[in-house]
Tab-separated table of C-alpha atoms in Angstrom:
chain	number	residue	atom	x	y	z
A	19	UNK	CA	57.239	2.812	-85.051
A	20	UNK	CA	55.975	4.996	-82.148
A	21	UNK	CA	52.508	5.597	-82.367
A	22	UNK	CA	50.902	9.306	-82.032
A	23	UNK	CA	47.437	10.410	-81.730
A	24	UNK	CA	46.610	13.788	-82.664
A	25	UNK	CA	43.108	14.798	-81.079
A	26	UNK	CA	40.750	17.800	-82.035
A	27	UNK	CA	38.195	19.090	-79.702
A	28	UNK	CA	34.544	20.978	-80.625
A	29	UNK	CA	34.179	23.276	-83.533
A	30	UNK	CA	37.167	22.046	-85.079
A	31	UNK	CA	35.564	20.296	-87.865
A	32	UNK	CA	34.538	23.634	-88.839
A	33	UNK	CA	37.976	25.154	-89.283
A	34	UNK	CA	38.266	26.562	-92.876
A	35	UNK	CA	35.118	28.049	-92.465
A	36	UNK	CA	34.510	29.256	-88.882
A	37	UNK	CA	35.977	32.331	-88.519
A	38	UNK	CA	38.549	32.300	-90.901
A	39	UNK	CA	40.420	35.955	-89.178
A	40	UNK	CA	41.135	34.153	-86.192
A	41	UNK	CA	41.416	30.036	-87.698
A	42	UNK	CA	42.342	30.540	-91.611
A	43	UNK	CA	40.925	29.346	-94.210
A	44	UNK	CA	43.129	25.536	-93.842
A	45	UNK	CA	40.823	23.011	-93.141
A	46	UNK	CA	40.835	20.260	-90.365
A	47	UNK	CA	41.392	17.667	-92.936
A	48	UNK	CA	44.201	19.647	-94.714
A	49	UNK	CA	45.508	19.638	-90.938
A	50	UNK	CA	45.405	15.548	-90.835
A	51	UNK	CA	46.738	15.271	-94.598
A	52	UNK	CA	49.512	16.976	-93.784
A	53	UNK	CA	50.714	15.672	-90.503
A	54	UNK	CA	50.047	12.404	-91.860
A	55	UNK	CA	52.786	13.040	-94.683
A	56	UNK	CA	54.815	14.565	-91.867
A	57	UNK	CA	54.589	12.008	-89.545
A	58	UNK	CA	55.828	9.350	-92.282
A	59	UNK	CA	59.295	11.191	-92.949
A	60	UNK	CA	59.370	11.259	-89.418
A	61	UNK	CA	58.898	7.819	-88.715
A	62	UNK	CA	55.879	7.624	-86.495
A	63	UNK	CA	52.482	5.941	-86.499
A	64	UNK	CA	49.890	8.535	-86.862
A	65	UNK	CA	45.748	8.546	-85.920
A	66	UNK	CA	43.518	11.576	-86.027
A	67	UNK	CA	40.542	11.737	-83.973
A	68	UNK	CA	37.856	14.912	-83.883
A	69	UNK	CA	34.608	15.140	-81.446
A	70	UNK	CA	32.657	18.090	-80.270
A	71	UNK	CA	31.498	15.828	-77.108
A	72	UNK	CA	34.091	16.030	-74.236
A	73	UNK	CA	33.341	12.117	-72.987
A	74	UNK	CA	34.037	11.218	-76.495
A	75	UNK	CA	37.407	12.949	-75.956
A	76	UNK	CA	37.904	10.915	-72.662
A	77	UNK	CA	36.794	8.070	-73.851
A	78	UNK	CA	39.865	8.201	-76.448
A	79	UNK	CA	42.674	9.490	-74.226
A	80	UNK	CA	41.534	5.948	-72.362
A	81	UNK	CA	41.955	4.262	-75.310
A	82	UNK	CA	45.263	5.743	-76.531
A	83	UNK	CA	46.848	3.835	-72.813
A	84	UNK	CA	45.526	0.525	-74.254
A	85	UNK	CA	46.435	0.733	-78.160
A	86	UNK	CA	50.376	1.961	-76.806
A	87	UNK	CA	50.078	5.673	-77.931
A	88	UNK	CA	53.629	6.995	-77.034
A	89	UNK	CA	52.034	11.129	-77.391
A	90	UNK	CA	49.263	13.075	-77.581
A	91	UNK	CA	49.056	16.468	-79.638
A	92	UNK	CA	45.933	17.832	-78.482
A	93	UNK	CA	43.912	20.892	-79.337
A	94	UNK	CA	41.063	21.107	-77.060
A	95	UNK	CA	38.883	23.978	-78.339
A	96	UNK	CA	36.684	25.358	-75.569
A	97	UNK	CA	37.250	22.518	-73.699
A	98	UNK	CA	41.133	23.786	-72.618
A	99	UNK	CA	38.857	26.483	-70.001
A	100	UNK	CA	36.550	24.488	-68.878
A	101	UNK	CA	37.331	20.779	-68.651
A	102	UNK	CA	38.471	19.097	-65.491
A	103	UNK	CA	37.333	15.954	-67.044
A	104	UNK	CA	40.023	15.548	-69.761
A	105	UNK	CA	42.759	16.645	-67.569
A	106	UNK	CA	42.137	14.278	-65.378
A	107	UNK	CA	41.759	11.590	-68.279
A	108	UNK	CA	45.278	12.478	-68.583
A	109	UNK	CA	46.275	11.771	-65.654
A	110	UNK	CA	44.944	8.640	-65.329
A	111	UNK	CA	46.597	7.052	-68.294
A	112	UNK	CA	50.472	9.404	-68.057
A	113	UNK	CA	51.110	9.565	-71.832
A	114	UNK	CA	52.518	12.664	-72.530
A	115	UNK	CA	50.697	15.213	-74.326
A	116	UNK	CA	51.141	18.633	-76.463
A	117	UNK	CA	48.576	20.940	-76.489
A	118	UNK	CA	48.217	22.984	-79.247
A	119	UNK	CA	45.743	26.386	-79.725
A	120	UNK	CA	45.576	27.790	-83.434
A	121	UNK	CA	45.398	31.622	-82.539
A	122	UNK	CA	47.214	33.078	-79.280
A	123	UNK	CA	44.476	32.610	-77.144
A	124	UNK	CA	46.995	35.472	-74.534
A	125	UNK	CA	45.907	38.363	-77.075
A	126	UNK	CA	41.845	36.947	-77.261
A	127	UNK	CA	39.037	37.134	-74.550
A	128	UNK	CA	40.291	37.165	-70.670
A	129	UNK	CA	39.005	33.739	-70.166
A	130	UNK	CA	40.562	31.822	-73.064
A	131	UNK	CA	43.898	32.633	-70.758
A	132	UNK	CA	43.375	29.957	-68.312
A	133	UNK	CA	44.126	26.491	-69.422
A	134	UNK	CA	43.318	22.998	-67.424
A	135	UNK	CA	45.908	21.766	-69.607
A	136	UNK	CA	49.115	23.752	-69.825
A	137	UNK	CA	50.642	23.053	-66.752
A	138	UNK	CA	50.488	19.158	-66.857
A	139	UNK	CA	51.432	19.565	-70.714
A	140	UNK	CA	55.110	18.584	-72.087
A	141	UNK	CA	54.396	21.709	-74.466
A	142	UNK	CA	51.932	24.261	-75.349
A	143	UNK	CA	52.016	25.743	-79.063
A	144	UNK	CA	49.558	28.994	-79.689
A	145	UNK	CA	49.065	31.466	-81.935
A	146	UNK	CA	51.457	29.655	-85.049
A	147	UNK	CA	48.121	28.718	-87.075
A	148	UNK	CA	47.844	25.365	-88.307
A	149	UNK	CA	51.804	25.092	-88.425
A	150	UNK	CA	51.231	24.930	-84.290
A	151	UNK	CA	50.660	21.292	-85.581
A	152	UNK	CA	53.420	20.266	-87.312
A	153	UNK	CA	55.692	21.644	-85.248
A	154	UNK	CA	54.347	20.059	-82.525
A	155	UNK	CA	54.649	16.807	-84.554
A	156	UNK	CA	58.632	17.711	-85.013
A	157	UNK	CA	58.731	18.231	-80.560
A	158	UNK	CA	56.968	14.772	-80.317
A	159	UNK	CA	59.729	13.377	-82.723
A	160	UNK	CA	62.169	14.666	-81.184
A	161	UNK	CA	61.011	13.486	-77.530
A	162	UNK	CA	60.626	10.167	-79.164
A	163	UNK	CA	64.252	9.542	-80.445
């Protein structure tokens, strides 16, 4: 079974309630439940992971080389405009990764447009809600066969 590790960046152990007009009202660990049910018809190994602390978020990517993670779905928050740090983390271990943004971060704020990510990224989901997620999950699958 390939293994997949789904990672959530800062503030989104709030989703549900934070801003539920932009986020909805679905809740992070909704989110995991159902991925987790997805993954399993899909045949992969899933693991969730959520920190609002961008080393923490290095610190896994790192880990995900040793433990054989075959993907990454990540949704980095805030951290997707600012970080340097986890795009390199990706670098230095080359698993492949999906990033994934709950709203359409192209119709928000002018500097929610630029991404550290999207360009090294296999895929980039935005503005699908939660369901950026699971379909996400179904790409992965499907890179994975």
């Amino acid at each position: 079974m390939s293994k997949v590790l789904v990672i959530n960046g800062p503030n989104l152990n709030l989703l549900g309630t934070r801003e539920p007009h932009i986020y909805g009202s679905t809740t992070l660990t909704d989110v995991e439940n159902g991925l987790r049910a997805q993954a399993t018809e899909l045949g992969l190994e899933l693991e969730c992971f959520q920190s609002n602390h961008e080393g923490g978020i290095v610190d896994r990517i790192h880990e995900a080389r040793t433990e054989g993670v075959k993907f990454v779905i990540i949704n980095p928050g805030a951290y997707t405009h600012t970080s340097v740090a986890i795009r390199d983390a990706f670098g230095g271990v080359a698993i492949p990764f999906v990033e994934v943004h709950i709203s359409n971060v192209h119709k928000r704020e002018a500097f929610r447009h630029h991404s550290y990510l999207s360009d090294i990224a296999e895929a980039v989901m935005a503005g699908f809600g939660t369901l950026g997620y699971n379909l996400a999950l179904q790409f992965v699958a499907s890179k994975l066969r």
